[in-house]
Each structure stands twice: as C-alpha cells, then as structure tokens.
PDB file of C-alpha atoms in Angstrom:
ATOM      1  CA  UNK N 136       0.000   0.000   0.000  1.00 81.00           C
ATOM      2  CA  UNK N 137       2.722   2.652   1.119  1.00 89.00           C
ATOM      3  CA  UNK N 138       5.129   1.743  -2.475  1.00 89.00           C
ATOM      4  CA  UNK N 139       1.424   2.309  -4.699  1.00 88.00           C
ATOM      5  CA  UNK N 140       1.019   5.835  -2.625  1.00 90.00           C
ATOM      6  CA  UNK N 141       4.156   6.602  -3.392  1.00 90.00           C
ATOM      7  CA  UNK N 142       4.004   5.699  -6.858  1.00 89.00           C
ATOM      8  CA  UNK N 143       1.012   7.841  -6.968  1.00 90.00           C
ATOM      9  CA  UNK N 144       2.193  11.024  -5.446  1.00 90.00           C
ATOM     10  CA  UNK N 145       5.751  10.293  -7.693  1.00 90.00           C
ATOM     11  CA  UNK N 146       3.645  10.433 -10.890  1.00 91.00           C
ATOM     12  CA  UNK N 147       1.735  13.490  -9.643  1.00 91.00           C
ATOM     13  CA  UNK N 148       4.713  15.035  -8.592  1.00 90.00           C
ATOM     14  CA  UNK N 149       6.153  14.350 -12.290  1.00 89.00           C
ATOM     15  CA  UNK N 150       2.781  15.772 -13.983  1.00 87.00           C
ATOM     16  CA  UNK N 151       3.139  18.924 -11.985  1.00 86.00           C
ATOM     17  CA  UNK N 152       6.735  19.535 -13.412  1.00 85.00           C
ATOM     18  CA  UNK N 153       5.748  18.847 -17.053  1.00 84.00           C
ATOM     19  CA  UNK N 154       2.939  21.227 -16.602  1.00 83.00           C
ATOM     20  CA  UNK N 155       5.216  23.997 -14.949  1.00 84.00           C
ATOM     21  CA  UNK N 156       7.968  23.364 -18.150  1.00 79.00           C
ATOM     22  CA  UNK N 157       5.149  23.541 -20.459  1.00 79.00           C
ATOM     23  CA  UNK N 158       3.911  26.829 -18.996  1.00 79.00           C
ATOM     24  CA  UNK N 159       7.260  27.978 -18.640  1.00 81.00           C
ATOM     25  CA  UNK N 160       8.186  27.394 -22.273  1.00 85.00           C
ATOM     26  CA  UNK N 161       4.578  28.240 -23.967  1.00 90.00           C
ATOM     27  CA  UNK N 162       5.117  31.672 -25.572  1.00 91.00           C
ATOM     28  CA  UNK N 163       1.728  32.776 -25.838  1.00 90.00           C
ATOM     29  CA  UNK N 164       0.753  32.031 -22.300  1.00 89.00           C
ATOM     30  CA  UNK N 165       4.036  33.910 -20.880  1.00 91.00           C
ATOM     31  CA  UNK N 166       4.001  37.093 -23.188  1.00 95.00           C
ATOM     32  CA  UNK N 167       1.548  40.196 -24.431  1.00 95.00           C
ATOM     33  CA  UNK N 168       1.197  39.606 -28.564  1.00 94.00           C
ATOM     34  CA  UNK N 169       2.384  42.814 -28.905  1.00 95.00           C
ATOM     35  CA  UNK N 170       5.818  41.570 -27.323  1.00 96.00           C
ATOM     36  CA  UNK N 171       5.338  38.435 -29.834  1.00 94.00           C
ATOM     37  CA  UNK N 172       4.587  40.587 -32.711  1.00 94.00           C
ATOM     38  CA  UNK N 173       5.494  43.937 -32.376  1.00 94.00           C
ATOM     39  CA  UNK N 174       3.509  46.012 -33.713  1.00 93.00           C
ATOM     40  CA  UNK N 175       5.201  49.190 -36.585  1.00 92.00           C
ATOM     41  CA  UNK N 176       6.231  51.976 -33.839  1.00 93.00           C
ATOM     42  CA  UNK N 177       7.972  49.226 -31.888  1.00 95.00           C
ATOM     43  CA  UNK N 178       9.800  48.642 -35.173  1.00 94.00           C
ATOM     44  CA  UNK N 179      10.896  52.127 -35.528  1.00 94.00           C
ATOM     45  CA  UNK N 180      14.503  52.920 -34.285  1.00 92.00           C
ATOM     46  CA  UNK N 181      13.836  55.977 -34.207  1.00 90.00           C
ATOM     47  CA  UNK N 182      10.374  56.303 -32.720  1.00 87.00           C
ATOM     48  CA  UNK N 183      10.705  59.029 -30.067  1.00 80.00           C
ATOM     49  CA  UNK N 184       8.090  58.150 -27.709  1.00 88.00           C
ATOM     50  CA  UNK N 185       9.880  54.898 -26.532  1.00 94.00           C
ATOM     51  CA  UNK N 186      12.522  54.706 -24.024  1.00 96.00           C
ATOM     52  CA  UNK N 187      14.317  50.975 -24.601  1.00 98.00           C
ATOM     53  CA  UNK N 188      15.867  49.511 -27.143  1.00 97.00           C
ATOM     54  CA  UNK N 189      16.118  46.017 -27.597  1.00 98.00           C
ATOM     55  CA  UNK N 190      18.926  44.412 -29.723  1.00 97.00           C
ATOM     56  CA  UNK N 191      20.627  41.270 -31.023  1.00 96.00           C
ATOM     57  CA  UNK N 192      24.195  39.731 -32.171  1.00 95.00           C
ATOM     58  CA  UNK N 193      24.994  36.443 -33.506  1.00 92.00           C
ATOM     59  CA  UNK N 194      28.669  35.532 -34.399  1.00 88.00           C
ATOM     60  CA  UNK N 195      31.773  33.799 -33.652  1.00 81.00           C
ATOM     61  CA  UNK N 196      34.346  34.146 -31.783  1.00 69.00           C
ATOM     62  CA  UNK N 197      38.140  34.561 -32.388  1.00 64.00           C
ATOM     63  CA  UNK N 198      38.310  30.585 -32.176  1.00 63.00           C
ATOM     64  CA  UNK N 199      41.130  30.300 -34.696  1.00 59.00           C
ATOM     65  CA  UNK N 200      38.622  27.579 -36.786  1.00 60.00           C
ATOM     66  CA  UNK N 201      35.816  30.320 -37.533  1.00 55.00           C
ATOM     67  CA  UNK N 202      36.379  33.408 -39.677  1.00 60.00           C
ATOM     68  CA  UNK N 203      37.029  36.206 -37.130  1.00 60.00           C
ATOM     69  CA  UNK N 204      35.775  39.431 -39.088  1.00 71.00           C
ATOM     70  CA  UNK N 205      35.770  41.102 -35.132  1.00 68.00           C
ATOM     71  CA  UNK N 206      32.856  41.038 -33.020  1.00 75.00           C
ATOM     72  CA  UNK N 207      29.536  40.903 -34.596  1.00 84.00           C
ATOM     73  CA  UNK N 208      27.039  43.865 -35.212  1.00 88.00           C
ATOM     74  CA  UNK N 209      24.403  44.566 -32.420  1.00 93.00           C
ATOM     75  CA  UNK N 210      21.349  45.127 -34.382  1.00 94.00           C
ATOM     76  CA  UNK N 211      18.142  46.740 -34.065  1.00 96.00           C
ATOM     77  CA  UNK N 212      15.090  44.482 -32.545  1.00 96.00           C
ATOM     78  CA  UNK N 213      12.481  46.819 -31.217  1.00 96.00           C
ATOM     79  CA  UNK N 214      11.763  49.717 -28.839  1.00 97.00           C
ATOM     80  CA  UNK N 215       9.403  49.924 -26.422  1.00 98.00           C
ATOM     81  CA  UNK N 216       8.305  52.174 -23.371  1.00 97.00           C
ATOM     82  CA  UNK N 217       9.033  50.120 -20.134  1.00 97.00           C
ATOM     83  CA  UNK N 218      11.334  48.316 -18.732  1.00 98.00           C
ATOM     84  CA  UNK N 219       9.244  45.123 -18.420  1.00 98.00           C
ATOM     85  CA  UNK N 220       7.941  45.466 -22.076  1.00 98.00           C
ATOM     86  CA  UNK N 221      11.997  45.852 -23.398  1.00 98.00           C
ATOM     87  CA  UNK N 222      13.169  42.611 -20.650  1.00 98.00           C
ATOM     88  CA  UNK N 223      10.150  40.498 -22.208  1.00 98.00           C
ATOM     89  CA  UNK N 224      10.902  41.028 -25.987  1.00 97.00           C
ATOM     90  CA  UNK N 225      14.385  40.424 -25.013  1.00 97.00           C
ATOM     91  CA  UNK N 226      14.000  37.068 -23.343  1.00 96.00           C
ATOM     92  CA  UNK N 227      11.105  36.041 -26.257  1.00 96.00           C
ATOM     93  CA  UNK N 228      13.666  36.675 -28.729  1.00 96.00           C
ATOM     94  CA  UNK N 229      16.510  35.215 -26.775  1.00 95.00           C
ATOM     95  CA  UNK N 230      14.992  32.562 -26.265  1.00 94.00           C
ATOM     96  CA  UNK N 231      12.056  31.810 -28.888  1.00 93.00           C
ATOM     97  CA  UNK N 232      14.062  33.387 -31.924  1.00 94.00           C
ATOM     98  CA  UNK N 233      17.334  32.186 -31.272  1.00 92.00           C
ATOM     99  CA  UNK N 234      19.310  31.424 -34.561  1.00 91.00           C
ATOM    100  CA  UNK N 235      19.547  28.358 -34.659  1.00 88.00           C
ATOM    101  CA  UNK N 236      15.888  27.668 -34.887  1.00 87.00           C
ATOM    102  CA  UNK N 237      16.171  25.375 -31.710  1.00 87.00           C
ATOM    103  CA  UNK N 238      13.606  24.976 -29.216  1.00 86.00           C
ATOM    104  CA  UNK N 239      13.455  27.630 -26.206  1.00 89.00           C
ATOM    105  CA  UNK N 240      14.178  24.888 -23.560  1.00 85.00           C
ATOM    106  CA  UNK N 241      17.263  23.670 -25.846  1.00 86.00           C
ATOM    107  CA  UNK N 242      19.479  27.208 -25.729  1.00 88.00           C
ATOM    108  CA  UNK N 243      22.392  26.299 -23.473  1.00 82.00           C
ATOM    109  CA  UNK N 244      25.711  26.347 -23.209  1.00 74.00           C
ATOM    110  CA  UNK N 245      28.578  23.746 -21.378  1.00 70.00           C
ATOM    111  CA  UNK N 246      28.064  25.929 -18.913  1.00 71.00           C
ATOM    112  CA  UNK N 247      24.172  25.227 -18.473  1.00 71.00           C
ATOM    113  CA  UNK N 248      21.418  27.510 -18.866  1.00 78.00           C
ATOM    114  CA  UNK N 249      21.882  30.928 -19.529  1.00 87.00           C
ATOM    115  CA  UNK N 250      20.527  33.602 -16.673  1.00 87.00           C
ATOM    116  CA  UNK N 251      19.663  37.529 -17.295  1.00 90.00           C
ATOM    117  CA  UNK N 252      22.906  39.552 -16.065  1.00 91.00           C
ATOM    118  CA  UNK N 253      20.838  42.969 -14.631  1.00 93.00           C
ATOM    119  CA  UNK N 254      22.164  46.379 -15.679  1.00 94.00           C
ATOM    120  CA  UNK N 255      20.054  49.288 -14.207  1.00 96.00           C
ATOM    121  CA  UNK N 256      16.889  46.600 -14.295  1.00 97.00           C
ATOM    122  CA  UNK N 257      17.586  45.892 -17.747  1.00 98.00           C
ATOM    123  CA  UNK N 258      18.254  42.205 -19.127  1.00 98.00           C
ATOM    124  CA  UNK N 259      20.615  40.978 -21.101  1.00 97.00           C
ATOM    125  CA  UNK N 260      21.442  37.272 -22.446  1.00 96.00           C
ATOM    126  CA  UNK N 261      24.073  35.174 -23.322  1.00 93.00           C
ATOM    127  CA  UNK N 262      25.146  31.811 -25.006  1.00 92.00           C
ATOM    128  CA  UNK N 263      27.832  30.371 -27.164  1.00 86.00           C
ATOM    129  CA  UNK N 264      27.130  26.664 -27.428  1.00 84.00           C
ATOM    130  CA  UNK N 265      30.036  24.615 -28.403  1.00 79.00           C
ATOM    131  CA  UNK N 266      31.180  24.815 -31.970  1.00 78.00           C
ATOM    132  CA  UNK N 267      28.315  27.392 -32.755  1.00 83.00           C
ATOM    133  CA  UNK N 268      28.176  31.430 -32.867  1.00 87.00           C
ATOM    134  CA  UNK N 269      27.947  33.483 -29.789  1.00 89.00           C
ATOM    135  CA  UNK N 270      24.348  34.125 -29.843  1.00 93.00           C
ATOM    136  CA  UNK N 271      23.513  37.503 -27.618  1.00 95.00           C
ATOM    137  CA  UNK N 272      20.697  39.673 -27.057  1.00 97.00           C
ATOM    138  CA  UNK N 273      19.872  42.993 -24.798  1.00 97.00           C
ATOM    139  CA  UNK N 274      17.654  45.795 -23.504  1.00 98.00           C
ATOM    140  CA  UNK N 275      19.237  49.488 -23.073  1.00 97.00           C
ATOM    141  CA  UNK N 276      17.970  52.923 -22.581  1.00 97.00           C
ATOM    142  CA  UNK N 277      17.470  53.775 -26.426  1.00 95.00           C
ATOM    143  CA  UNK N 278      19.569  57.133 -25.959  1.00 94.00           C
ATOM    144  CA  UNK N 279      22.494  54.942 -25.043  1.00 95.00           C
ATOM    145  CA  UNK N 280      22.120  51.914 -27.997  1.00 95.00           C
ATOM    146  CA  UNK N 281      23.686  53.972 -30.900  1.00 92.00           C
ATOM    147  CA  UNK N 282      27.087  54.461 -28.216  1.00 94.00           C
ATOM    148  CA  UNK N 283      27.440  50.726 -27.891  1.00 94.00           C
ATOM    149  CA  UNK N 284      30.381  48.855 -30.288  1.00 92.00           C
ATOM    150  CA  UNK N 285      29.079  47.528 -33.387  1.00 91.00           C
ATOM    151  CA  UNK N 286      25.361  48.958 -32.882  1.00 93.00           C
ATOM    152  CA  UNK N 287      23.316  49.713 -36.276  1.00 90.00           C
ATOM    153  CA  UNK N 288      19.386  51.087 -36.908  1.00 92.00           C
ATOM    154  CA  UNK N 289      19.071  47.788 -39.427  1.00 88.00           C
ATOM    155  CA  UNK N 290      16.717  45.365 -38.015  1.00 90.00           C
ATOM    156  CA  UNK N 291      17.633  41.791 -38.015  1.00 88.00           C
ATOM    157  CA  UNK N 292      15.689  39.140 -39.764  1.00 81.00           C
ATOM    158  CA  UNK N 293      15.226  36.754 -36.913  1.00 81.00           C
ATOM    159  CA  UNK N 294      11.689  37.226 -36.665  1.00 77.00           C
ATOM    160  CA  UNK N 295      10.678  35.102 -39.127  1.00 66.00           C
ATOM    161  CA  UNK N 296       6.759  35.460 -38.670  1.00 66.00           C
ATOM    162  CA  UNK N 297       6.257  31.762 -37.698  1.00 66.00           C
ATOM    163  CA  UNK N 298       4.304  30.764 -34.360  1.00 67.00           C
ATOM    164  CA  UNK N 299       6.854  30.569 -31.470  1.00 68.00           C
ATOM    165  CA  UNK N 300       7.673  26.916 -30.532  1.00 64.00           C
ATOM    166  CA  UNK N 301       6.828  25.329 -27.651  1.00 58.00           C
ATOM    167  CA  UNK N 302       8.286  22.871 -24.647  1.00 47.00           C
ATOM    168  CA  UNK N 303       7.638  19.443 -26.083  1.00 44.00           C
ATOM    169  CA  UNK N 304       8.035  16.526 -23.829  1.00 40.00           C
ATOM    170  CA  UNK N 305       6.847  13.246 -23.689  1.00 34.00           C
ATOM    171  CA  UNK N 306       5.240  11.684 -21.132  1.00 35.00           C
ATOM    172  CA  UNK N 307       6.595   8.157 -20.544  1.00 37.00           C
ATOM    173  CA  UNK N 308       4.512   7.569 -17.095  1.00 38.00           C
ATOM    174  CA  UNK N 309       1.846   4.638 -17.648  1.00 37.00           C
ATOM    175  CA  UNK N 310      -1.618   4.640 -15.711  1.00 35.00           C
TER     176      UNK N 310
END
C-alpha cells in the first residue's frame, strides 16, 4: 500500500513539473502579442516616444577555426516604453528566436542555462554553445544603444513570422 502511494504522489509530482515546463516554455501564455509581434512603432529605431531599445548579435568568436571578421554587429530588434515590455521582448527573442531555430528549452551552453545579467533593471542574455556562434541579445535605454560597439538602426531578420515553438516533452509515465 505505502510503495502504490508513493508511486502515486511520484507520478503526480512528475505531472506537476511537465505542466510547470510547459507553462514555462509556452510563448503565448508567458508574453503580451504585442511583445510576440510587435507592432510598426515598436519597429521604428527611431520612434521618439519609446525609451528601450532592444537588440541582437549572432557571431563567432576569435576561435582560430571560424572566420574572425571582429565582433559581430548589435542590431536593431524593437523599442518599447518600459522596462518590463523591453526585458520580455528580449528574453522572447533570446529565447524563442534564437538562430539556430532550436527549441526555447534547448538554448544552453557547457556551462548550463543561460541567466539575465541585470544592468540598471535591464536584461541581457548570453550563449555560445560549443562549436556554434555566440548568440547575444539585450535591452538598453534607447539614448544609449547607438554608443554601444558595433550597434546599427538595421533590423535583423530573426523574426521570421512563424508561431513561437513550444516545450515538447513526452510523457513516458503509464496509468
């Protein structure tokens, strides 16, 4: 009786977690549509009215096997008008839009998942898996993006228009 309780509460215990890394990795249930699809004055670079600027930069480092043309251009994802809205598009495209077309839960590193480094309560996002580019993406204040190395107004082409994938799993627990 105690080992089938047990089994019970183990394959509760399991469902829970898929749900929670289903949630966790489910796009539309996480984000606004407007941080999934931003709309034209998000687009803008130079929109006035908005006060972060998102960007992105994929490239390779000076491995001595890649080309090294330096670092890679930072270019232009969106801007938006708080904090929150700038951190979200930032981890959606981190994460969602990443260029290798991989799955959200699958963008690691040897050194495990990556983690939001916090500059004046804005994100930013790393990851160089092995033998791949140095994929990196970032909020700023949008007075300050044109000052950073290797920053241009032309937007990337990441966004590809395609619905944001999902956490798959499988479940392998039998009833």
């Amino acid at each position: 009786r105690r080992a089938e309780e047990e089994r019970v509460r183990s394959e509760k215990e399991e469902i829970r977690r898929q749900k929670e890394e289903e949630e966790r990795w489910n796009a539309r249930k996480r984000f606004k549509n407007a941080i999934i699809t931003p709309s034209h004055i998000h687009l803008d670079p130079d929109s006035s009215t908005l006060k972060y600027t998102v960007w992105c930069s994929d490239g390779y480092d000076n491995d001595g096997w890649h080309s090294y043309q330096g670092a890679p251009e930072r270019e232009f994802d969106s801007v938006w008008k708080s904090k929150k809205e700038a951190n979200d598009r930032a981890e959606y495209l981190f994460f969602w839009k990443n260029p290798w077309g991989s799955s959200p839960n699958e963008v690691s590193d040897d050194s495990g998942d990556p983690e939001p480094s916090d500059v004046n309560g804005l994100n930013s996002w790393t990851v160089s898996p092995a033998d791949s580019s140095r994929w990196s993406v970032g909020a700023v204040p949008a007075d300050a993006y044109a000052h950073l190395p290797n920053a241009n107004k032309r937007r990337h082409n990441y966004d590809d228009g395609r619905e944001p994938k999902g956490y798959e799993f499988v479940s392998y627990i039998s009833y």
